[in-house]
CSV table of C-alpha atoms and ligand atoms in Angstrom, one decimal:
chain,number,residue,atom,x,y,z
A,28,MET,CA,-4.5,21.7,22.1
A,29,SER,CA,-1.4,23.5,20.9
A,30,SER,CA,2.0,22.6,22.4
A,31,PRO,CA,3.9,25.1,24.5
A,32,PHE,CA,6.9,24.6,22.3
A,33,ASP,CA,7.2,24.9,18.5
A,34,ILE,CA,10.3,22.8,18.3
A,35,CYS,CA,11.8,20.2,20.6
A,36,ILE,CA,15.4,19.3,19.8
A,37,ARG,CA,16.6,16.1,21.4
A,38,GLY,CA,20.3,16.2,21.9
A,39,SER,CA,22.4,19.3,22.6
A,40,GLY,CA,25.7,18.3,20.8
A,41,VAL,CA,27.0,20.7,18.2
A,42,VAL,CA,24.3,19.9,15.7
A,43,GLY,CA,21.4,20.2,18.1
A,44,SER,CA,22.8,23.4,19.7
A,45,THR,CA,23.4,25.1,16.3
A,46,LEU,CA,19.8,24.2,15.2
A,47,ALA,CA,18.4,25.7,18.5
A,48,LEU,CA,20.2,29.0,17.8
A,49,LEU,CA,19.1,29.1,14.1
A,50,LEU,CA,15.5,28.5,15.0
A,51,ALA,CA,15.4,30.9,18.0
A,52,ARG,CA,16.4,33.6,15.5
A,53,GLN,CA,13.1,32.8,13.7
A,54,ARG,CA,11.3,33.6,17.0
A,55,LEU,CA,10.3,30.0,17.4
A,56,ARG,CA,9.9,28.6,21.0
A,57,VAL,CA,12.6,26.0,21.3
A,58,ALA,CA,13.0,23.2,23.9
A,59,LEU,CA,16.5,21.8,24.0
A,60,VAL,CA,16.9,18.4,25.6
A,61,GLY,CA,20.3,17.8,27.2
A,62,GLN,CA,22.9,19.7,29.2
A,63,PRO,CA,26.2,21.3,27.9
A,64,ALA,CA,29.0,18.7,27.4
A,65,PRO,CA,31.9,18.7,29.9
A,66,ALA,CA,35.1,20.0,28.3
A,67,THR,CA,36.8,16.6,27.9
A,68,ASP,CA,36.7,16.0,24.2
A,69,VAL,CA,40.3,15.9,22.8
A,70,ARG,CA,39.2,16.1,19.2
A,71,ALA,CA,39.5,19.1,16.9
A,72,PHE,CA,37.2,19.1,13.9
A,73,ALA,CA,38.0,20.1,10.3
A,74,LEU,CA,35.2,22.5,9.4
A,75,ASN,CA,34.6,23.7,5.9
A,76,THR,CA,33.5,27.1,4.6
A,77,HIS,CA,29.8,26.4,4.8
A,78,SER,CA,30.1,25.3,8.5
A,79,ARG,CA,32.2,28.4,9.2
A,80,GLU,CA,29.6,30.7,7.7
A,81,VAL,CA,26.8,29.1,9.7
A,82,LEU,CA,28.6,29.3,13.0
A,83,SER,CA,30.0,32.8,12.3
A,84,ASP,CA,26.6,34.0,11.6
A,85,LEU,CA,25.5,32.8,15.0
A,86,ARG,CA,28.7,34.4,16.5
A,87,CYS,CA,29.8,31.0,17.6
A,88,TRP,CA,32.9,30.6,15.4
A,89,PRO,CA,36.0,30.3,17.7
A,90,GLN,CA,38.8,32.8,17.0
A,91,PRO,CA,42.5,31.8,16.8
A,92,PRO,CA,44.2,30.0,18.5
A,93,HIS,CA,41.0,27.9,18.8
A,94,ALA,CA,40.5,27.8,15.0
A,95,THR,CA,43.5,27.3,12.7
A,96,ALA,CA,43.2,27.8,8.9
A,97,VAL,CA,44.9,25.0,7.0
A,98,GLN,CA,47.0,26.5,4.3
A,99,SER,CA,48.2,23.3,2.7
A,100,MET,CA,47.7,19.6,3.0
A,101,GLN,CA,49.8,16.6,2.1
A,102,VAL,CA,48.5,13.0,1.8
A,103,TRP,CA,50.7,9.9,1.4
A,104,GLY,CA,49.5,6.7,-0.1
A,105,ASP,CA,50.7,3.2,1.1
A,106,ALA,CA,53.2,2.7,-1.7
A,107,GLY,CA,54.8,5.9,-2.9
A,108,GLY,CA,51.7,7.8,-3.9
A,109,GLN,CA,51.4,11.5,-2.8
A,110,VAL,CA,49.0,14.4,-3.2
A,111,GLN,CA,49.5,18.0,-2.1
A,112,PHE,CA,46.8,20.7,-1.9
A,113,GLN,CA,47.6,24.4,-1.6
A,114,ALA,CA,44.9,26.8,-0.3
A,115,PRO,CA,43.7,28.9,-3.3
A,116,THR,CA,43.0,31.9,-0.9
A,117,PHE,CA,44.2,33.2,2.4
A,118,ASN,CA,41.1,31.8,4.0
A,119,GLY,CA,42.6,28.3,3.8
A,120,LEU,CA,41.4,24.9,2.7
A,121,THR,CA,39.5,24.2,5.9
A,122,HIS,CA,39.7,25.2,9.6
A,123,ILE,CA,40.7,23.0,12.5
A,124,VAL,CA,38.5,23.9,15.4
A,125,ASP,CA,39.0,23.0,19.0
A,126,VAL,CA,35.9,21.0,20.0
A,127,PRO,CA,35.6,22.2,23.7
A,128,ALA,CA,36.0,25.8,22.6
A,129,LEU,CA,33.2,25.4,20.0
A,130,GLU,CA,30.9,23.7,22.5
A,131,ARG,CA,31.5,26.4,25.1
A,132,MET,CA,30.6,29.2,22.6
A,133,LEU,CA,27.4,27.4,21.6
A,134,SER,CA,26.4,26.8,25.2
A,135,GLU,CA,27.0,30.5,26.2
A,136,ALA,CA,25.0,31.7,23.2
A,137,ILE,CA,22.1,29.4,24.2
A,138,HIS,CA,22.3,30.6,27.8
A,139,PHE,CA,21.6,34.2,26.6
A,140,GLN,CA,18.9,33.3,24.1
A,141,THR,CA,15.5,33.6,25.9
A,142,ASP,CA,13.6,31.7,23.3
A,143,ILE,CA,15.5,28.5,24.1
A,144,GLN,CA,14.8,26.5,27.3
A,145,ARG,CA,16.8,23.5,28.4
A,146,PHE,CA,15.2,20.3,29.6
A,147,ASP,CA,16.3,16.9,30.9
A,148,ALA,CA,13.3,15.1,29.3
A,149,PRO,CA,11.5,16.0,26.1
A,150,PRO,CA,8.4,18.1,26.4
A,151,GLU,CA,5.6,18.2,23.7
A,152,ALA,CA,6.3,20.2,20.6
A,153,THR,CA,4.8,20.6,17.1
A,154,LEU,CA,8.0,19.3,15.6
A,155,THR,CA,10.7,17.2,17.3
A,156,VAL,CA,14.2,17.2,15.8
A,157,VAL,CA,16.3,14.2,16.8
A,158,CYS,CA,20.0,15.2,17.1
A,159,GLU,CA,21.0,12.4,19.6
A,160,GLY,CA,24.0,11.2,17.6
A,161,ARG,CA,24.7,7.8,16.1
A,162,ASN,CA,23.2,5.7,18.9
A,163,SER,CA,20.0,7.7,19.1
A,164,GLN,CA,17.4,6.1,21.4
A,165,THR,CA,14.5,8.1,19.9
A,166,ARG,CA,15.4,6.8,16.4
A,167,GLN,CA,15.3,3.2,17.7
A,168,GLU,CA,11.9,3.8,19.5
A,169,LEU,CA,10.5,5.2,16.3
A,170,GLY,CA,11.4,2.0,14.6
A,171,VAL,CA,13.4,3.8,11.8
A,172,THR,CA,15.5,1.4,9.7
A,173,TYR,CA,19.2,2.4,10.2
A,174,HIS,CA,21.5,0.7,7.7
A,175,SER,CA,24.8,0.6,9.5
A,176,MET,CA,28.0,-1.1,8.4
A,177,PRO,CA,30.7,-1.2,11.1
A,178,TYR,CA,34.3,-0.8,9.8
A,179,ALA,CA,36.8,-3.2,11.5
A,180,GLN,CA,38.5,0.0,12.8
A,181,HIS,CA,38.4,2.4,15.8
A,182,ALA,CA,39.6,6.0,15.6
A,183,LEU,CA,42.1,7.0,18.3
A,184,ALA,CA,42.2,10.7,19.1
A,185,THR,CA,44.6,12.7,21.2
A,186,ARG,CA,46.7,15.9,21.0
A,187,VAL,CA,50.5,16.0,20.5
A,188,LEU,CA,53.3,18.6,20.8
A,189,CYS,CA,55.4,18.5,17.6
A,190,ASP,CA,59.1,19.2,17.6
A,191,LYS,CA,58.8,21.4,14.5
A,192,PRO,CA,56.1,24.1,13.8
A,193,HIS,CA,53.3,22.8,11.7
A,194,ARG,CA,53.1,26.0,9.5
A,195,GLN,CA,49.3,25.5,9.2
A,196,GLN,CA,49.8,22.2,7.3
A,197,ALA,CA,47.6,19.1,7.7
A,198,LEU,CA,49.1,15.7,7.1
A,199,GLN,CA,47.6,12.3,6.3
A,200,TRP,CA,49.1,8.9,5.8
A,201,PHE,CA,47.3,5.8,4.4
A,202,SER,CA,49.6,2.9,5.4
A,203,ARG,CA,49.5,-0.8,6.1
A,204,HIS,CA,50.7,-2.3,9.3
A,205,GLN,CA,50.9,-6.2,9.4
A,206,GLY,CA,48.7,-6.3,6.3
A,207,GLU,CA,45.9,-4.0,7.8
A,208,LEU,CA,45.0,-0.5,6.9
A,209,ASP,CA,45.6,2.5,9.2
A,210,ILE,CA,45.0,6.1,8.4
A,211,LEU,CA,46.8,8.8,10.4
A,212,ALA,CA,45.9,12.5,10.3
A,213,LEU,CA,47.7,15.3,12.1
A,214,LEU,CA,45.7,18.5,12.2
A,215,PRO,CA,47.4,21.8,13.1
A,216,LEU,CA,46.2,23.6,16.2
A,217,GLY,CA,47.1,26.8,18.0
A,218,GLY,CA,47.0,29.2,15.0
A,219,HIS,CA,49.9,30.5,13.0
A,220,GLY,CA,53.2,29.4,14.5
A,221,GLY,CA,51.6,26.7,16.6
A,222,GLN,CA,53.4,23.4,17.4
A,223,GLU,CA,50.4,21.4,18.6
A,224,ALA,CA,48.4,19.0,16.5
A,225,ALA,CA,45.2,17.0,16.9
A,226,VAL,CA,45.6,13.3,16.0
A,227,VAL,CA,42.9,11.2,14.4
A,228,TRP,CA,44.3,7.7,13.8
A,229,SER,CA,42.0,5.1,12.3
A,230,LEU,CA,43.3,1.7,13.3
A,231,PRO,CA,42.3,-2.0,13.4
A,232,THR,CA,40.1,-2.3,16.5
A,233,ALA,CA,42.5,-4.5,18.5
A,234,ARG,CA,45.4,-2.2,17.9
A,235,ALA,CA,43.4,0.9,18.8
A,236,LEU,CA,42.2,-0.6,22.0
A,237,ALA,CA,45.7,-1.8,22.9
A,238,LEU,CA,47.1,1.7,22.3
A,239,GLU,CA,44.3,3.2,24.4
A,240,GLN,CA,45.7,1.2,27.4
A,241,SER,CA,49.4,2.1,26.6
A,242,SER,CA,51.4,4.8,28.3
A,243,ALA,CA,51.7,8.3,26.8
A,244,ASP,CA,55.4,7.5,25.9
A,245,GLU,CA,54.5,4.4,24.0
A,246,VAL,CA,51.8,6.2,22.0
A,247,SER,CA,54.1,9.1,21.4
A,248,ASP,CA,56.7,6.6,19.9
A,249,ALA,CA,54.1,4.9,17.8
A,250,LEU,CA,52.9,8.2,16.4
A,251,THR,CA,56.4,9.5,15.7
A,252,GLN,CA,57.1,6.3,13.7
A,253,ALA,CA,53.7,6.4,11.8
A,254,SER,CA,54.2,10.0,10.9
A,255,GLN,CA,57.7,9.2,9.5
A,256,HIS,CA,59.3,11.9,11.7
A,257,VAL,CA,58.0,14.6,9.4
A,258,TRP,CA,57.4,17.0,12.3
A,259,GLY,CA,60.1,15.4,14.4
A,260,PRO,CA,59.4,13.4,17.6
A,261,LEU,CA,55.7,13.8,18.7
A,262,LYS,CA,54.8,14.0,22.4
A,263,VAL,CA,51.3,13.0,23.6
A,264,MET,CA,49.9,15.8,25.8
A,265,ALA,CA,46.2,14.8,26.3
A,266,SER,CA,44.2,11.8,27.2
A,267,ILE,CA,43.7,9.0,24.5
A,268,GLN,CA,40.2,8.5,23.4
A,269,VAL,CA,38.8,5.9,21.0
A,270,TRP,CA,35.6,5.7,18.9
A,271,PRO,CA,34.2,2.7,16.9
A,272,LEU,CA,33.8,3.6,13.2
A,273,GLN,CA,30.8,2.9,10.9
A,274,LEU,CA,29.1,3.9,7.8
A,275,ALA,CA,25.4,4.4,8.4
A,276,GLN,CA,22.3,6.1,7.1
A,277,ALA,CA,18.7,6.1,8.2
A,278,LEU,CA,16.2,5.0,5.6
A,279,GLN,CA,13.5,7.5,6.7
A,280,TRP,CA,14.4,11.0,8.0
A,281,SER,CA,11.0,12.3,8.9
A,282,GLY,CA,7.5,11.2,9.9
A,283,PRO,CA,4.5,11.7,12.2
A,284,PHE,CA,4.1,10.7,15.8
A,285,GLU,CA,0.8,9.1,16.8
A,286,ASN,CA,-0.5,12.3,18.3
A,287,GLY,CA,-0.2,14.2,15.0
A,288,GLN,CA,3.0,16.0,15.9
A,289,SER,CA,6.1,15.1,13.8
A,290,TRP,CA,9.8,14.3,13.9
A,291,VAL,CA,12.8,14.6,11.8
A,292,LEU,CA,16.4,13.3,12.1
A,293,ALA,CA,19.6,15.4,11.7
A,294,GLY,CA,23.3,15.0,12.2
A,295,ASP,CA,24.8,11.7,13.2
A,296,ALA,CA,21.3,10.4,14.2
A,297,ALA,CA,20.6,10.4,10.4
A,298,HIS,CA,24.0,9.4,9.0
A,299,THR,CA,27.6,8.6,10.0
A,300,VAL,CA,30.7,8.5,7.8
A,301,HIS,CA,34.4,7.4,8.3
A,302,PRO,CA,36.3,10.4,9.8
A,303,LEU,CA,39.1,10.1,7.1
A,304,ALA,CA,37.8,13.2,5.3
A,305,GLY,CA,36.6,15.0,8.4
A,306,MET,CA,33.1,15.5,7.0
A,307,GLY,CA,30.6,14.1,9.6
A,308,LEU,CA,29.9,17.3,11.5
A,309,ASN,CA,30.0,19.3,8.2
A,310,LEU,CA,27.2,17.1,7.0
A,311,GLY,CA,25.3,17.6,10.2
A,312,LEU,CA,25.6,21.4,10.1
A,313,ALA,CA,24.4,21.3,6.5
A,314,ASP,CA,21.4,19.4,7.6
A,315,VAL,CA,20.4,21.9,10.2
A,316,SER,CA,21.0,24.9,8.1
A,317,GLU,CA,18.8,23.3,5.4
A,318,LEU,CA,16.1,22.6,7.9
A,319,ALA,CA,16.2,26.2,9.2
A,320,ASN,CA,16.0,27.5,5.6
A,321,VAL,CA,13.1,25.4,4.7
A,322,LEU,CA,11.1,26.4,7.9
A,323,LYS,CA,12.0,30.1,7.3
A,324,GLU,CA,9.6,30.0,4.3
A,325,ARG,CA,6.9,30.4,6.9
A,326,GLU,CA,8.0,34.0,7.3
A,327,THR,CA,7.0,34.7,3.7
A,328,SER,CA,5.3,32.6,1.0
A,329,ALA,CA,4.3,29.6,3.2
A,330,TYR,CA,3.1,31.5,6.3
A,331,TRP,CA,-0.1,29.5,6.4
A,332,ARG,CA,1.6,26.1,6.7
A,333,ALA,CA,2.2,24.4,10.1
A,334,LEU,CA,5.8,23.8,11.2
A,335,ASN,CA,5.3,20.0,10.8
A,336,ASP,CA,3.6,20.3,7.4
A,337,PRO,CA,4.9,17.3,5.4
A,338,TYR,CA,5.7,19.8,2.6
A,339,PHE,CA,8.6,21.2,4.7
A,340,LEU,CA,9.7,17.9,6.1
A,341,ARG,CA,9.8,16.1,2.8
A,342,ARG,CA,11.7,19.0,1.2
A,343,TYR,CA,14.3,18.8,3.9
A,344,GLU,CA,14.6,15.1,3.7
A,345,ARG,CA,14.9,15.1,-0.1
A,346,ALA,CA,17.5,17.9,-0.2
A,347,ARG,CA,19.7,16.5,2.5
A,348,LYS,CA,19.6,12.9,1.3
A,349,ALA,CA,20.7,14.1,-2.2
A,350,GLY,CA,23.2,16.6,-0.7
A,351,MET,CA,25.1,14.1,1.4
A,352,GLN,CA,25.2,11.2,-1.0
A,353,SER,CA,28.5,12.1,-2.8
A,354,THR,CA,30.4,12.7,0.5
A,355,TRP,CA,29.0,9.5,2.0
A,356,LEU,CA,30.1,7.4,-1.0
A,357,ALA,CA,33.5,9.2,-1.3
A,358,CYS,CA,34.4,8.5,2.3
A,359,ASP,CA,33.4,4.9,2.1
A,360,GLY,CA,35.0,4.5,-1.4
A,361,LEU,CA,38.4,5.8,-0.2
A,362,GLN,CA,38.3,3.6,2.9
A,363,ARG,CA,37.6,0.5,0.7
A,364,LEU,CA,40.1,1.4,-1.9
A,365,PHE,CA,43.0,1.7,0.6
A,366,ASN,CA,41.7,-1.3,2.6
A,367,HIS,CA,42.0,-3.6,-0.4
A,368,PRO,CA,44.9,-6.1,0.1
A,369,ASN,CA,45.5,-6.9,-3.6
A,370,MET,CA,48.9,-5.8,-4.8
A,371,SER,CA,47.7,-4.6,-8.2
A,372,ILE,CA,45.0,-2.5,-6.6
A,373,GLN,CA,47.7,-1.1,-4.3
A,374,GLN,CA,49.8,-0.1,-7.3
A,375,LEU,CA,46.8,1.4,-9.0
A,376,ARG,CA,45.7,3.5,-6.1
A,377,ASN,CA,49.2,5.0,-5.6
A,378,TRP,CA,49.5,5.6,-9.3
A,379,GLY,CA,46.1,7.2,-9.1
A,380,LEU,CA,47.2,9.5,-6.2
A,381,ASN,CA,50.3,10.6,-8.2
A,382,SER,CA,48.3,11.2,-11.4
A,383,PHE,CA,45.6,13.1,-9.5
A,384,ASN,CA,48.4,15.2,-8.0
A,385,GLN,CA,49.5,16.4,-11.5
A,386,PHE,CA,45.9,17.0,-12.7
A,387,ASN,CA,45.6,20.6,-11.5
A,388,THR,CA,42.1,21.3,-12.8
A,389,LEU,CA,40.6,18.2,-11.2
A,390,LYS,CA,42.5,18.9,-8.0
A,391,LEU,CA,41.1,22.4,-7.8
A,392,TRP,CA,37.5,21.2,-8.5
A,393,THR,CA,37.8,18.5,-5.8
A,394,MET,CA,39.2,21.0,-3.3
A,395,ARG,CA,36.4,23.4,-3.9
A,396,GLN,CA,33.8,20.7,-3.5
A,397,ALA,CA,35.3,19.7,-0.1
A,398,MET,CA,35.7,23.3,1.0
A,399,HIS,CA,32.0,23.9,0.6
B,401,FAD,C1,37.6,10.6,15.8
B,401,FAD,C2,36.6,11.5,15.1
B,401,FAD,C3,37.0,12.6,14.4
B,401,FAD,C4,36.1,13.4,13.7
B,401,FAD,N1,36.5,14.5,13.0
B,401,FAD,C5,35.6,15.2,12.3
B,401,FAD,C6,36.1,16.3,11.6
B,401,FAD,O1,37.3,16.6,11.5
B,401,FAD,N2,35.2,17.1,10.9
B,401,FAD,C7,33.8,16.8,10.9
B,401,FAD,O2,33.0,17.5,10.3
B,401,FAD,N3,33.4,15.7,11.6
B,401,FAD,C8,34.2,14.9,12.3
B,401,FAD,N4,33.8,13.8,13.0
B,401,FAD,C9,32.3,13.5,13.0
B,401,FAD,C10,31.7,14.3,14.2
B,401,FAD,O3,32.2,14.0,15.4
B,401,FAD,C11,30.2,14.0,14.2
B,401,FAD,O4,29.6,14.0,12.9
B,401,FAD,C12,29.4,15.1,15.0
B,401,FAD,O5,30.0,15.1,16.3
B,401,FAD,C13,28.0,14.7,15.1
B,401,FAD,O6,27.3,15.7,15.9
B,401,FAD,P1,25.8,15.4,16.5
B,401,FAD,O7,25.5,16.6,17.3
B,401,FAD,O8,24.9,14.9,15.4
B,401,FAD,O9,26.0,14.1,17.4
B,401,FAD,P2,26.8,14.0,18.8
B,401,FAD,O10,28.1,14.7,18.7
B,401,FAD,O11,26.9,12.5,19.1
B,401,FAD,O12,25.9,14.7,19.9
B,401,FAD,C14,24.7,14.0,20.3
B,401,FAD,C15,24.3,14.6,21.6
B,401,FAD,O13,23.0,14.1,22.0
B,401,FAD,C16,23.0,13.7,23.3
B,401,FAD,N5,22.0,12.6,23.5
B,401,FAD,C17,22.1,11.3,23.1
B,401,FAD,N6,21.0,10.7,23.4
B,401,FAD,C18,20.1,11.6,24.0
B,401,FAD,C19,18.8,11.5,24.5
B,401,FAD,N7,18.1,10.4,24.5
B,401,FAD,N8,18.3,12.6,25.0
B,401,FAD,C20,19.0,13.8,25.1
B,401,FAD,N9,20.3,13.9,24.6
B,401,FAD,C21,20.8,12.8,24.0
B,401,FAD,C22,24.5,13.2,23.5
B,401,FAD,O14,24.8,13.2,24.9
B,401,FAD,C23,25.2,14.3,22.7
B,401,FAD,O15,25.4,15.4,23.5
B,401,FAD,C24,34.7,13.0,13.7
B,401,FAD,C25,34.3,11.9,14.4
B,401,FAD,C26,35.2,11.1,15.1
B,401,FAD,C27,34.8,9.9,15.8
């Protein structure tokens, strides 16, 4: 008997919601499991050109001041190394997007899309897409091997008011505190002329948990010091939230259920990376746009294939495993490089940063890779 739904998407985070909208445009009947998130996330995501195109196409790209183009970026190593990036065009290197604003736009778009129905429990569907995030229960129930390597770090996120305007600059420091690595990023918010920034501070776990319990004034002081007063004194103006960090990837991304229907993984349910390069959601959005593109072939040459035809699912899995590998390795490689306590490695990485800074062609190539 055929299922009432073509697709069931488990998890209505940004990845699941985006996929629901992409597939509803193909006139597929979509069941979306989960309710809209409460607007409590203090994070802002760095989203690249591809993510912006996907979300803009769905009319879910937040406008300024909820999205701020980053015109330049400065990164400091832990012993005098420095790199600067300047946006090659007015569109910026990347955009910093307010998470609650993005979630609200996706949820409103879903509300007006009659081909999407929300559920609290998953109904039957020809194809189930698991977008439940890093701790996906469905992935566990399916017995998928999930290789995960926890970092001895948590990310602390909050928002700060800066003494000086950020001039659409993003800043990042790799530094060592009592022999342990921490990575602080300040991301500009509020559009042109704004003075607010989103903080992502990756710290040794004990220190992150201690700061989570500290007062806003204590965290403001710690952030002002860690940011070397570049934007003057910083004042915490939101709650302090922490996340454990890990590098992880599922071994298998698709397969059949016992009843002949099929499943695929997407977003953090399939992979997670360290947030030092702000790439996790960009990878998740690349997953769902690839899946939607592959399934779109049913409108033309592959019209005779079922939605859960292994031909589609394997193509999706192959393309995305290959597509994310370099980002996955680069994020982990950078974390390991800066985490290494050896003094000669420290000198080498800072020398590397300075040399890279002078190598304009390589810098431009790297920038273009990250932007897309
Ligand atoms: C501090 C920090 C900063 C980051 N910054 C960036 C950045 O700048 N740029 C970037 O690209 N990425 C960034 N990331 C990564 C990004 O947050 C994730 O990659 C992204 O949120 C993953 O989206 P998702 O929808 O796959 O998973 P999630 O956001 O985890 O959403 C999963 C959803 O599924 C729901 N769910 C879970 N289980 C079930 C179930 N059984 N049934 C139904 N629903 C379920 C959850 O409630 C949730 O709503 C950052 C991460 C951290 C921790």
